[in-house]
Coordinates of C-alpha atoms and ligand atoms in Angstrom, one line a residue:
Chain P
M149 CA 22.9 -10.2 40.4
T150 CA 19.9 -10.0 38.2
A151 CA 20.4 -11.5 34.8
T152 CA 17.8 -10.5 32.4
T153 CA 17.7 -12.1 29.1
R154 CA 16.0 -9.7 26.7
T155 CA 14.2 -11.3 23.9
T156 CA 13.5 -8.4 21.6
G157 CA 11.6 -9.4 18.5
S158 CA 12.8 -8.3 15.1
A159 CA 12.6 -4.6 14.5
D160 CA 9.0 -3.5 14.1
T161 CA 8.6 -3.0 10.4
A162 CA 5.7 -0.6 10.7
A163 CA 7.7 1.6 13.1
V164 CA 10.7 1.4 10.8
R165 CA 8.7 2.5 7.9
R166 CA 7.2 5.4 9.8
A167 CA 10.7 6.5 11.0
I168 CA 12.0 6.4 7.5
S169 CA 9.2 8.4 5.9
S170 CA 8.8 11.1 8.6
T171 CA 11.7 13.3 7.7
P172 CA 11.4 16.7 6.1
R173 CA 14.9 17.8 5.5
P174 CA 15.9 20.7 7.8
P175 CA 17.9 23.6 6.3
R176 CA 21.7 23.2 6.3
P177 CA 23.3 24.3 9.6
G178 CA 25.4 27.4 9.7
R179 CA 29.2 27.0 9.6
L180 CA 29.8 28.0 13.1
S181 CA 27.0 25.9 14.5
A182 CA 28.3 22.8 12.7
A183 CA 31.7 23.5 14.2
L184 CA 30.2 23.9 17.7
V185 CA 28.4 20.6 17.4
F186 CA 31.9 19.0 16.9
G187 CA 33.1 20.9 20.0
W188 CA 30.2 19.4 21.9
R189 CA 31.3 16.0 20.7
G190 CA 34.7 16.6 22.3
M191 CA 33.1 17.6 25.5
L192 CA 31.0 14.4 25.6
K193 CA 34.1 12.4 25.3
V194 CA 35.6 14.1 28.3
K195 CA 32.3 13.5 30.1
H196 CA 32.5 9.7 29.4
V197 CA 36.2 9.4 30.1
P198 CA 37.2 12.1 32.6
E199 CA 40.5 10.4 33.2
Q200 CA 41.7 11.7 29.9
L201 CA 42.1 15.0 31.7
L202 CA 44.8 13.5 33.8
D203 CA 47.3 14.0 31.0
V204 CA 46.7 17.7 30.9
T205 CA 46.8 18.2 34.6
V206 CA 49.3 15.9 36.1
T207 CA 52.3 16.6 33.9
P208 CA 52.2 20.4 34.3
V209 CA 51.9 20.1 38.1
M210 CA 54.8 17.7 38.1
F211 CA 56.9 20.1 36.2
L212 CA 55.9 23.0 38.5
L213 CA 56.9 21.1 41.6
L214 CA 60.1 19.7 40.0
F215 CA 61.4 23.1 38.8
T216 CA 60.3 25.1 41.7
Y217 CA 61.8 23.0 44.4
L218 CA 64.7 21.2 42.6
F219 CA 66.1 24.1 40.6
G220 CA 64.5 27.2 42.1
G221 CA 67.0 27.8 44.7
A222 CA 70.0 27.2 42.4
I223 CA 68.6 29.3 39.6
A224 CA 67.0 32.3 41.3
G225 CA 68.3 32.1 44.8
S226 CA 65.0 31.2 46.4
T227 CA 62.1 29.1 45.5
S228 CA 59.6 31.9 45.8
A229 CA 61.6 34.3 43.7
Y230 CA 61.9 31.5 41.1
L231 CA 58.2 30.8 41.2
D232 CA 57.5 34.5 40.3
Y233 CA 59.8 34.2 37.3
T234 CA 58.9 30.8 36.1
L235 CA 55.2 30.3 36.7
P236 CA 54.0 32.4 33.8
G237 CA 56.4 30.4 31.6
L238 CA 55.2 27.1 33.0
L239 CA 51.7 28.2 32.1
V240 CA 52.9 28.5 28.5
M241 CA 54.6 25.2 28.6
S242 CA 51.8 23.2 30.1
V243 CA 49.3 24.5 27.7
L244 CA 51.6 24.1 24.7
F245 CA 52.2 20.5 25.6
T246 CA 48.4 19.9 25.6
T247 CA 48.2 21.0 22.0
V248 CA 50.2 17.9 21.0
Y249 CA 47.2 15.8 22.3
S250 CA 45.0 17.5 19.7
G251 CA 47.1 15.9 17.0
I252 CA 47.1 12.6 18.8
S253 CA 43.3 12.5 19.2
L254 CA 42.8 13.5 15.6
N255 CA 45.0 10.7 14.5
T256 CA 43.1 8.3 16.7
D257 CA 39.9 9.5 15.2
L258 CA 41.0 8.8 11.7
T259 CA 41.4 5.1 12.3
K260 CA 37.7 5.0 13.0
G261 CA 34.9 4.6 10.5
V262 CA 33.0 7.6 11.9
V263 CA 35.3 10.0 10.0
D264 CA 33.9 8.6 6.8
R265 CA 30.4 9.5 7.9
F266 CA 31.5 13.1 8.8
R267 CA 33.2 13.4 5.5
S268 CA 30.1 12.3 3.6
L269 CA 27.9 14.9 5.3
P270 CA 26.9 18.1 3.6
I271 CA 28.6 20.4 6.1
W272 CA 31.2 23.1 6.0
R273 CA 34.5 21.3 5.3
P274 CA 36.6 22.7 8.2
A275 CA 33.8 22.2 10.7
P276 CA 35.0 18.8 12.2
L277 CA 38.5 20.1 12.7
L278 CA 37.6 23.5 13.8
G279 CA 35.1 22.1 16.2
S280 CA 37.3 19.6 17.8
L281 CA 40.1 22.2 18.3
L282 CA 37.5 24.5 19.9
G283 CA 36.6 21.6 22.2
D284 CA 40.3 21.1 22.9
S285 CA 40.6 24.7 23.9
V286 CA 38.6 23.8 26.9
R287 CA 41.4 21.4 27.8
Y288 CA 43.9 24.2 27.4
V289 CA 41.9 26.3 29.8
I290 CA 41.9 23.5 32.3
A291 CA 45.6 22.8 32.0
G292 CA 46.4 26.5 32.4
T293 CA 44.0 27.0 35.3
V294 CA 45.5 24.0 37.2
I295 CA 49.0 25.5 36.9
I296 CA 47.9 28.9 38.1
V297 CA 45.9 27.5 41.0
V298 CA 48.7 25.1 42.1
G299 CA 51.2 28.0 41.7
M300 CA 49.1 30.2 44.0
A301 CA 48.8 27.4 46.5
L302 CA 52.7 27.4 46.6
G303 CA 52.8 31.1 47.2
F304 CA 52.7 32.7 43.8
R305 CA 50.9 36.1 43.9
P306 CA 50.7 37.8 40.5
E307 CA 51.1 41.6 40.7
G308 CA 48.5 42.0 38.0
G309 CA 46.0 40.2 40.2
F310 CA 43.1 38.1 39.0
A311 CA 42.7 40.1 35.8
G312 CA 46.3 39.7 34.9
A313 CA 46.2 36.0 35.4
V314 CA 43.1 35.6 33.3
A315 CA 44.6 37.8 30.6
A316 CA 47.7 35.7 30.5
L317 CA 45.7 32.5 30.3
A318 CA 43.6 33.9 27.5
L319 CA 46.6 34.9 25.5
V320 CA 48.3 31.5 26.0
V321 CA 45.1 29.6 25.0
A322 CA 44.7 31.8 21.9
F323 CA 48.3 31.0 20.9
S324 CA 47.8 27.3 21.5
F325 CA 44.7 27.4 19.3
G326 CA 46.9 28.6 16.5
L327 CA 49.6 26.2 17.2
S328 CA 47.2 23.2 17.4
W329 CA 46.7 23.4 13.6
V330 CA 50.3 22.4 13.2
F331 CA 49.8 19.3 15.3
S332 CA 46.6 18.6 13.4
V333 CA 48.7 18.4 10.2
L334 CA 51.0 16.0 12.0
G335 CA 48.0 14.1 13.1
L336 CA 46.8 13.8 9.6
L337 CA 50.2 12.9 8.1
M338 CA 51.5 10.4 10.6
R339 CA 50.7 6.7 10.7
S340 CA 49.9 6.2 14.3
P341 CA 49.0 8.2 17.4
N342 CA 52.3 7.2 18.9
A343 CA 54.2 8.6 16.0
V344 CA 52.3 11.9 16.4
M345 CA 53.2 11.9 20.1
N346 CA 56.9 11.3 19.5
A347 CA 57.2 13.9 16.7
G348 CA 55.1 16.4 18.6
F349 CA 57.2 16.2 21.8
M350 CA 60.4 16.0 19.9
A351 CA 59.6 19.4 18.4
I352 CA 58.1 21.1 21.4
F353 CA 60.5 19.9 24.2
P354 CA 63.6 21.5 22.8
L355 CA 61.7 24.6 21.8
T356 CA 60.4 25.0 25.2
F357 CA 63.7 24.4 27.0
L358 CA 65.5 26.7 24.5
S359 CA 63.3 29.6 25.6
N360 CA 63.2 31.9 28.5
V361 CA 60.6 29.7 30.3
F362 CA 63.1 28.4 32.8
V363 CA 66.1 30.6 32.7
D364 CA 66.9 34.2 32.0
P365 CA 68.6 34.2 28.6
T366 CA 71.2 36.8 29.5
T367 CA 73.0 34.1 31.4
L368 CA 73.4 32.0 28.1
P369 CA 76.3 32.0 25.6
G370 CA 75.8 34.5 22.8
P371 CA 74.4 32.4 19.9
L372 CA 72.1 30.5 22.2
E373 CA 70.8 33.7 23.6
A374 CA 70.1 35.0 20.1
F375 CA 68.1 31.9 19.4
V376 CA 66.2 32.1 22.7
D377 CA 65.3 35.7 22.1
V378 CA 63.6 35.0 18.7
N379 CA 62.0 31.8 19.8
P380 CA 58.2 32.5 19.7
I381 CA 57.8 30.6 22.9
S382 CA 60.1 33.1 24.6
V383 CA 58.0 35.9 23.3
L384 CA 54.8 34.3 24.5
A385 CA 56.4 33.6 27.9
T386 CA 57.5 37.3 28.1
A387 CA 54.0 38.4 27.2
S388 CA 52.5 36.1 29.8
R389 CA 54.9 37.3 32.4
S390 CA 54.1 40.9 31.6
L391 CA 50.4 40.4 31.9
M392 CA 50.7 38.5 35.2
A393 CA 52.9 41.3 36.5
G394 CA 50.3 43.9 35.6
T395 CA 52.7 45.6 33.1
P396 CA 51.5 44.4 29.7
D397 CA 54.3 44.2 27.1
G398 CA 52.4 45.3 24.0
V399 CA 55.0 44.2 21.5
A400 CA 55.3 40.7 22.9
I401 CA 51.5 40.3 23.0
V402 CA 51.0 41.5 19.5
V403 CA 53.9 39.3 18.2
S404 CA 52.4 36.3 20.0
L405 CA 49.0 36.8 18.5
A406 CA 50.5 37.4 15.1
V407 CA 52.5 34.2 15.2
A408 CA 49.4 32.3 16.2
A409 CA 47.4 33.9 13.4
G410 CA 50.2 33.1 11.0
L411 CA 50.3 29.4 12.0
A412 CA 46.6 29.1 11.7
A413 CA 46.5 30.8 8.3
V414 CA 49.1 28.4 6.9
F415 CA 48.1 25.2 8.6
L416 CA 44.3 25.5 8.7
P417 CA 43.8 25.2 4.9
L418 CA 46.4 22.4 4.8
T419 CA 44.5 20.4 7.5
T420 CA 41.2 20.9 5.7
R421 CA 42.7 19.6 2.5
L422 CA 44.4 16.6 4.1
Y423 CA 41.3 15.7 6.0
R424 CA 39.3 15.6 2.8
S425 CA 41.8 13.5 0.9
R426 CA 42.8 11.0 3.5
Chain C
M151 CA 19.4 6.3 -25.3
T152 CA 17.2 8.8 -23.4
T153 CA 15.0 8.5 -20.4
Q154 CA 13.6 5.1 -19.5
T155 CA 13.8 4.6 -15.8
P156 CA 15.9 7.3 -14.3
L157 CA 19.3 6.1 -13.2
A158 CA 20.3 6.7 -9.6
I159 CA 23.9 5.9 -10.4
E160 CA 25.6 6.1 -13.7
A161 CA 29.3 5.2 -13.6
S162 CA 31.6 4.8 -16.6
G163 CA 35.1 3.7 -16.5
L164 CA 35.6 4.5 -12.9
G165 CA 39.1 3.8 -11.7
K166 CA 41.3 4.3 -8.7
S167 CA 44.8 3.2 -7.8
F168 CA 46.6 3.1 -4.5
G169 CA 50.3 3.2 -5.3
T170 CA 50.7 0.3 -7.6
T171 CA 47.5 -1.4 -6.6
R172 CA 44.8 -0.8 -9.2
A173 CA 41.9 -1.1 -6.7
V174 CA 39.2 -0.2 -9.2
D175 CA 39.9 -0.7 -12.8
G176 CA 37.2 0.7 -15.0
V177 CA 33.9 0.0 -13.4
D178 CA 30.7 0.8 -15.3
L179 CA 27.4 0.8 -13.3
A180 CA 23.8 1.7 -14.2
V181 CA 21.6 1.6 -11.1
P182 CA 17.9 2.3 -11.7
A183 CA 16.3 4.6 -9.1
G184 CA 14.2 2.9 -6.4
T185 CA 15.9 -0.5 -6.5
I186 CA 18.5 -2.4 -4.5
Y187 CA 21.5 -2.9 -6.6
G188 CA 24.0 -5.5 -5.3
V189 CA 27.8 -5.3 -5.9
L190 CA 29.2 -8.8 -5.2
G191 CA 32.8 -9.5 -4.9
P192 CA 35.4 -11.2 -2.7
N193 CA 37.9 -9.5 -0.4
G194 CA 39.9 -6.9 -2.1
A195 CA 37.7 -6.8 -5.2
G196 CA 37.3 -3.0 -5.0
K197 CA 33.8 -2.8 -3.5
T198 CA 34.6 -0.3 -0.7
T199 CA 36.8 1.8 -3.0
T200 CA 34.0 2.0 -5.5
I201 CA 31.5 3.1 -2.8
R202 CA 33.9 5.6 -1.4
M203 CA 34.3 7.2 -4.8
L204 CA 30.6 7.3 -5.4
A205 CA 30.0 8.8 -1.9
T206 CA 32.5 11.5 -2.7
L207 CA 35.0 10.5 -0.1
I208 CA 37.8 9.9 -2.6
A209 CA 38.2 11.2 -6.1
P210 CA 38.5 8.7 -8.9
D211 CA 41.6 8.9 -11.1
A212 CA 39.8 7.7 -14.1
G213 CA 36.3 7.7 -15.5
S214 CA 33.3 9.6 -14.2
A215 CA 30.1 9.0 -12.4
R216 CA 26.8 10.8 -11.8
V217 CA 24.8 10.1 -8.6
L218 CA 21.1 11.1 -8.9
G219 CA 22.1 13.2 -11.9
H220 CA 25.0 15.0 -10.2
D221 CA 28.7 14.6 -11.0
I222 CA 30.6 13.1 -8.1
V223 CA 33.5 15.4 -8.6
T224 CA 32.2 18.7 -9.7
E225 CA 29.0 18.6 -7.7
A226 CA 30.2 16.6 -4.7
D227 CA 28.5 18.9 -2.3
T228 CA 25.1 18.3 -3.9
V229 CA 25.7 14.6 -4.0
R230 CA 26.5 14.7 -0.2
E231 CA 23.1 16.2 0.4
L232 CA 21.3 13.3 -1.3
V233 CA 23.2 10.3 -0.2
S234 CA 24.3 8.6 3.0
L235 CA 26.9 6.0 3.8
T236 CA 26.9 3.1 6.1
G237 CA 30.5 2.1 5.8
Q238 CA 32.2 -1.3 6.2
L239 CA 33.8 -0.2 9.5
A240 CA 30.9 0.9 11.6
S241 CA 30.5 4.6 10.8
V242 CA 29.4 5.5 14.3
D243 CA 31.3 7.0 17.2
E244 CA 32.3 4.3 19.6
E245 CA 33.1 6.7 22.4
L246 CA 29.6 8.2 22.5
T247 CA 26.3 6.6 23.4
G248 CA 23.8 5.5 20.8
R249 CA 21.5 8.5 21.5
E250 CA 24.4 11.0 21.4
N251 CA 25.5 9.6 18.0
L252 CA 22.0 10.3 16.6
V253 CA 21.6 13.6 18.2
L254 CA 25.0 14.7 17.0
L255 CA 24.1 13.8 13.4
G256 CA 20.7 15.4 13.7
R257 CA 22.4 18.6 14.8
L258 CA 24.9 18.4 12.0
L259 CA 22.1 18.0 9.5
G260 CA 20.4 21.2 10.7
Y261 CA 17.8 20.0 13.3
S262 CA 17.3 22.2 16.4
R263 CA 18.4 20.6 19.6
A264 CA 14.9 19.5 20.6
A265 CA 14.1 18.2 17.1
A266 CA 17.3 16.3 17.0
R267 CA 16.5 14.6 20.3
D268 CA 13.0 13.7 19.1
R269 CA 14.3 12.3 15.9
A270 CA 17.0 10.3 17.8
D271 CA 14.4 8.8 20.1
E272 CA 12.1 7.9 17.2
L273 CA 14.9 6.1 15.4
L274 CA 16.1 4.3 18.6
D275 CA 12.6 3.0 19.1
A276 CA 12.0 1.9 15.6
F277 CA 15.4 0.2 15.3
D278 CA 15.0 -1.7 18.6
I279 CA 18.0 0.0 20.3
A280 CA 16.1 2.1 22.8
E281 CA 17.2 0.0 25.7
A282 CA 20.8 0.6 24.9
A283 CA 20.4 4.2 23.9
G284 CA 22.4 5.5 26.9
R285 CA 25.2 3.0 26.7
L286 CA 28.5 3.7 24.9
V287 CA 28.5 2.2 21.5
K288 CA 31.8 0.4 22.1
H289 CA 29.8 -1.9 24.4
Y290 CA 27.1 -2.7 21.7
S291 CA 26.7 -6.1 20.1
G292 CA 27.5 -6.3 16.4
G293 CA 23.8 -6.3 15.4
M294 CA 23.0 -3.3 17.5
R295 CA 25.9 -1.4 16.2
R296 CA 24.8 -2.1 12.6
R297 CA 21.3 -1.0 13.3
L298 CA 22.5 2.2 14.9
D299 CA 24.8 2.7 11.9
I300 CA 21.8 2.4 9.6
A301 CA 19.7 4.6 11.8
A302 CA 22.5 7.2 11.7
S303 CA 22.3 7.1 7.9
I304 CA 18.6 7.9 7.8
V305 CA 18.4 10.7 10.4
V306 CA 17.4 12.5 7.2
T307 CA 16.1 10.0 4.8
P308 CA 18.5 9.9 1.9
R309 CA 17.5 9.4 -1.7
L310 CA 20.4 7.0 -2.1
M311 CA 22.1 4.9 0.5
F312 CA 25.4 3.1 0.3
L313 CA 25.6 0.0 2.4
D314 CA 29.0 -1.7 2.6
E315 CA 28.7 -5.3 3.8
P316 CA 26.0 -4.5 6.3
T317 CA 25.6 -8.1 7.6
T318 CA 29.2 -9.4 7.6
G319 CA 29.8 -10.9 11.1
L320 CA 26.1 -10.8 12.2
D321 CA 24.1 -13.8 13.4
P322 CA 21.1 -14.9 11.4
R323 CA 18.6 -13.0 13.5
S324 CA 20.5 -9.7 13.4
R325 CA 21.0 -10.3 9.7
N326 CA 17.3 -10.7 9.1
Q327 CA 16.6 -7.5 11.1
V328 CA 19.0 -5.6 8.8
W329 CA 17.4 -7.1 5.8
E330 CA 14.0 -6.0 6.9
I331 CA 15.2 -2.4 7.4
V332 CA 16.8 -2.4 4.0
R333 CA 13.5 -3.6 2.4
A334 CA 11.6 -0.9 4.3
L335 CA 13.9 1.7 3.0
V336 CA 13.4 0.7 -0.6
A337 CA 9.7 0.5 0.0
E338 CA 9.8 4.1 1.0
G339 CA 11.6 5.1 -2.2
T340 CA 15.3 5.1 -1.3
T341 CA 17.7 3.6 -3.8
I342 CA 20.3 1.3 -2.3
L343 CA 23.7 0.2 -3.4
L344 CA 24.6 -2.8 -1.4
C345 CA 28.1 -4.3 -1.4
T346 CA 28.3 -7.9 -0.2
Q347 CA 30.4 -11.0 -0.2
Y348 CA 27.3 -13.2 0.1
L349 CA 25.4 -14.4 -2.9
E350 CA 22.5 -15.3 -0.6
E351 CA 22.3 -11.7 0.6
A352 CA 22.3 -10.4 -3.0
D353 CA 19.7 -13.1 -3.9
Q354 CA 17.5 -12.0 -1.0
L355 CA 17.6 -8.3 -1.5
A356 CA 19.0 -7.2 -4.8
D357 CA 17.0 -6.5 -8.0
G358 CA 20.1 -6.1 -10.1
L359 CA 23.6 -7.2 -9.5
A360 CA 27.1 -6.7 -10.6
V361 CA 29.9 -9.1 -9.8
I362 CA 33.3 -7.5 -9.5
D363 CA 36.7 -9.0 -9.3
R364 CA 40.1 -7.3 -9.2
G365 CA 38.5 -3.9 -9.8
R366 CA 36.4 -4.9 -12.8
V367 CA 32.8 -5.8 -13.4
I368 CA 32.9 -9.4 -14.6
A369 CA 29.2 -10.1 -14.8
E370 CA 25.9 -8.3 -14.5
G371 CA 22.3 -9.3 -14.3
T372 CA 19.6 -10.3 -11.9
P373 CA 20.5 -12.7 -9.1
G374 CA 18.4 -15.3 -10.9
N375 CA 20.3 -14.9 -14.1
L376 CA 23.5 -15.2 -12.3
K377 CA 22.6 -18.3 -10.4
A378 CA 21.3 -19.9 -13.6
S379 CA 24.6 -19.2 -15.3
V380 CA 26.4 -20.8 -12.4
G381 CA 24.2 -23.9 -12.1
T382 CA 22.0 -24.6 -9.2
G383 CA 24.7 -25.5 -6.8
S384 CA 27.5 -27.8 -6.0
L385 CA 27.5 -31.5 -5.2
Q386 CA 29.4 -32.1 -1.9
V387 CA 30.8 -35.5 -1.4
R388 CA 32.6 -37.1 1.4
L389 CA 34.4 -40.4 0.8
L390 CA 34.9 -43.2 3.2
D391 CA 38.4 -43.8 1.8
P392 CA 40.5 -40.6 1.2
G393 CA 42.8 -42.7 -1.0
R394 CA 40.2 -42.8 -3.7
R395 CA 39.7 -39.1 -3.9
A396 CA 41.5 -38.6 -7.2
E397 CA 39.5 -41.3 -8.8
A398 CA 36.2 -39.7 -7.5
A399 CA 37.4 -36.3 -8.7
E400 CA 37.9 -37.6 -12.2
L401 CA 34.4 -39.1 -12.3
L402 CA 32.7 -36.0 -10.9
E403 CA 34.5 -33.7 -13.3
R404 CA 33.3 -35.8 -16.2
S405 CA 29.6 -36.0 -15.1
V406 CA 29.2 -32.6 -13.4
G407 CA 31.8 -30.0 -13.8
P408 CA 34.9 -28.3 -12.2
V409 CA 35.9 -30.1 -9.0
V410 CA 37.2 -28.5 -5.8
L411 CA 39.3 -30.6 -3.4
E412 CA 38.4 -29.5 0.1
A413 CA 40.8 -29.2 3.0
D414 CA 39.4 -32.4 4.5
P415 CA 41.3 -35.1 2.6
A416 CA 38.1 -37.2 2.2
A417 CA 35.9 -34.4 0.9
L418 CA 35.4 -32.9 -2.6
S419 CA 32.8 -31.0 -4.4
A420 CA 31.7 -30.5 -8.0
V421 CA 30.4 -27.1 -9.1
G422 CA 27.4 -26.6 -11.3
A423 CA 25.4 -29.6 -10.3
D424 CA 21.6 -29.6 -10.6
A425 CA 19.6 -32.3 -8.9
E426 CA 19.6 -34.5 -12.0
R427 CA 23.2 -34.4 -12.8
A428 CA 24.1 -34.8 -9.1
A429 CA 22.0 -38.0 -9.0
I430 CA 23.8 -39.3 -12.1
A431 CA 27.2 -38.4 -10.6
V432 CA 26.4 -40.1 -7.3
A433 CA 25.2 -43.2 -9.1
G434 CA 28.4 -43.1 -11.2
L435 CA 30.5 -43.1 -8.0
A436 CA 28.5 -46.0 -6.5
H437 CA 28.8 -47.9 -9.8
A438 CA 32.5 -47.5 -9.8
G439 CA 32.6 -48.8 -6.3
V440 CA 33.9 -45.6 -4.6
P441 CA 32.3 -45.8 -1.1
L442 CA 30.6 -42.6 0.1
A443 CA 30.3 -41.4 3.7
H444 CA 27.6 -38.9 2.6
F445 CA 26.7 -36.3 0.0
W446 CA 24.5 -33.3 -0.4
L447 CA 23.6 -30.5 -2.8
Q448 CA 24.6 -27.0 -1.8
Q449 CA 23.3 -23.7 -3.1
P450 CA 26.0 -21.8 -5.1
S451 CA 28.3 -19.8 -2.9
L452 CA 30.3 -16.9 -3.9
D453 CA 33.2 -19.2 -4.5
E454 CA 31.3 -21.2 -7.0
V455 CA 30.0 -18.1 -8.7
F456 CA 33.6 -17.0 -9.1
L457 CA 34.8 -20.4 -10.2
A458 CA 32.1 -20.5 -12.8
L459 CA 32.6 -16.9 -14.0
T460 CA 36.3 -16.5 -13.8
G461 CA 37.8 -19.9 -13.5
H462 CA 39.6 -19.0 -10.3
A463 CA 38.4 -19.3 -6.8
A464 CA 37.3 -16.1 -5.1
D465 CA 40.0 -16.0 -2.4
E466 CA 42.8 -16.3 -4.9
A467 CA 42.0 -12.9 -6.2
A468 CA 43.5 -11.4 -3.1
D469 CA 46.6 -13.5 -3.3
E470 CA 47.7 -13.9 -6.9
T471 CA 51.2 -14.9 -6.2
S472 CA 50.4 -18.3 -4.7
P473 CA 47.5 -19.9 -6.5
T474 CA 46.3 -22.8 -4.3
S475 CA 46.7 -26.1 -5.9
D476 CA 43.3 -27.1 -4.7
T477 CA 41.5 -26.5 -7.9
L478 CA 41.8 -29.1 -10.5
R479 CA 40.9 -26.7 -13.2
E480 CA 43.7 -24.7 -14.7
H481 CA 43.6 -21.0 -14.3
A482 CA 41.6 -19.8 -17.2
S483 CA 42.5 -16.2 -18.0
Ligands
ATP558 N1 43.6 3.5 1.4 C1 44.2 2.5 0.7 N2 45.6 2.4 0.6 C2 46.2 1.4 -0.1 N3 45.5 0.4 -0.7 C3 44.2 0.3 -0.6 C4 43.5 1.4 0.2 N4 42.1 1.1 0.1 C5 42.1 -0.1 -0.6 N5 43.3 -0.5 -1.0 C6 43.5 -1.7 -1.8 O1 42.6 -1.7 -2.9 C7 42.1 -3.0 -3.1 C8 40.6 -3.0 -3.1 O2 40.2 -2.7 -1.8 P1 38.7 -2.5 -1.3 O3 38.7 -2.2 0.1 O4 38.0 -1.6 -2.3 O5 38.1 -4.0 -1.5 P2 36.8 -4.6 -1.0 O6 36.1 -5.2 -2.2 O7 36.0 -3.6 -0.3 O8 37.3 -5.8 0.0 P3 36.7 -6.3 1.3 O9 35.6 -7.3 1.0 O10 37.8 -6.9 2.0 O11 36.1 -5.1 2.1 C9 42.7 -3.9 -2.1 O12 43.8 -4.5 -2.7 C10 43.2 -3.0 -1.0 O13 44.3 -3.5 -0.4
MG559 MG1 35.3 -3.5 1.6

């Protein structure tokens, strides 16, 4: 062990004065570049604490194994047949679950003094939120990739090939980006990260299970089937499935993107307002 | 009244409530440009809320203010370009390194990547944090964090800087470092609004001063004026026999001023004692045969300022429902 006691003198006044006086003000950054800087901030956090990616990778893999081996035989006759049906849906589920973490991390951020600094900067108002959600999108891509890779290791072979899988992933990530504004509002309204987590999962768990992610809705009783059919998560899972199968379902894809755009249109301005006033 | 010295901050009747708490209740401020202006007040006085309104973080619900000539509500964006804030909670990102914090801010203020890095390194060197530049801020000492926080506020030198209790919790050396930086900033032309709980800090740094209590300005002036109005300090006395404290209190109250009974049952102090009156008071105690363990003259503390200005001790402001019975003086209000 080397113990070094550092006896730094007081800050060098001349250097301090030089540092203070040497700043011509640069022009304001553009909107997008300010947002991208916040995205970079999110990446740096992952770099310093890579373990935080465990959340977004372990849970989906667990679900994948659980459903494929525990229920696969019972639901679809064989595990491999079930994998073909359910993997595109599990992709949807794992990425959607990750969006809840966007709300949680925003809520955690708000308890820190650094938010006051961001809010006192002359930057485009939505930049901090837009940027951190852009950064979170990287997590969504990771969560989705993990599911697809593990699925393929278990024998999943998408008919649509590599392009189909990538297209499905892109669609799901785009949808999640829209949905994450909803959880940002939760993150801004709730009192603690835990409350955000509870509320978030309370909403997204039943919605996911009452969709066609795990079971074919034609086997369900009438009213339930009706609900499952209009559940946007079903639509997204259908779209994802169609892309993976190499037979894109145009309607499902357009509806998914429209829902995402609608969510963002409503909740983005709301988040920006809440972020300013909190 | 037209232009004398230009005012960096002009607030009139500024107010803000949180639910039923009137956090700021009609604050008027006139801060001349190029000076350090102190806002002195106990916990919960409304200092942070005032700063947050002036820095455009929250909107006032009464009154108005202009910062460097711009309205804080209608021209908030312009105000943000001219000011920076060093908040009471360290306004830096704990989960990033010191350098990353400064580069991040440089980028947000419009520097190119390379320029932001250069600026960060220059600040890290000047503020004596270069050695810790690559460490996560959550592992910084309090003094380092404060210096980083101030460095983050001057990535682009602001015309006005808000400093909210910059030395609370720092050891004397770190405190002196912060004070030096603050003096350098003012020497380079930045106006500073400094919130503090320490009269000494205001005395050391501030050119002008407002004392606030329960959301109102209760006194204004220079630190010198204020100290003069408070008296030069307090006479601290410790008795050999706690049983005679009441008697001693009566004597001190007569010869010096308001008496505070300390938590230590043998100790008491008299506010507003100059050396001469203290000498007379101590002689009086000796004359009356009250044996003393020791005594000393203390510079006025915020408590004493408050006792003198408001008739109640500073910490009671936060907790009005249970006035401590320690003060002999009745609540004047
Ligand atoms: N966001 C908030 N919500 C509710 N009450 C608040 C909020 N911010 C401040 N207050 C209340 O307003 C009053 C003034 O608070 P403020 O933080 O401005 O005081 P302060 O002078 O900065 O105190 P301190 O020295 O403890 O920092 C306090 O009673 C506080 O509890
Ligand atoms: Mg405060």
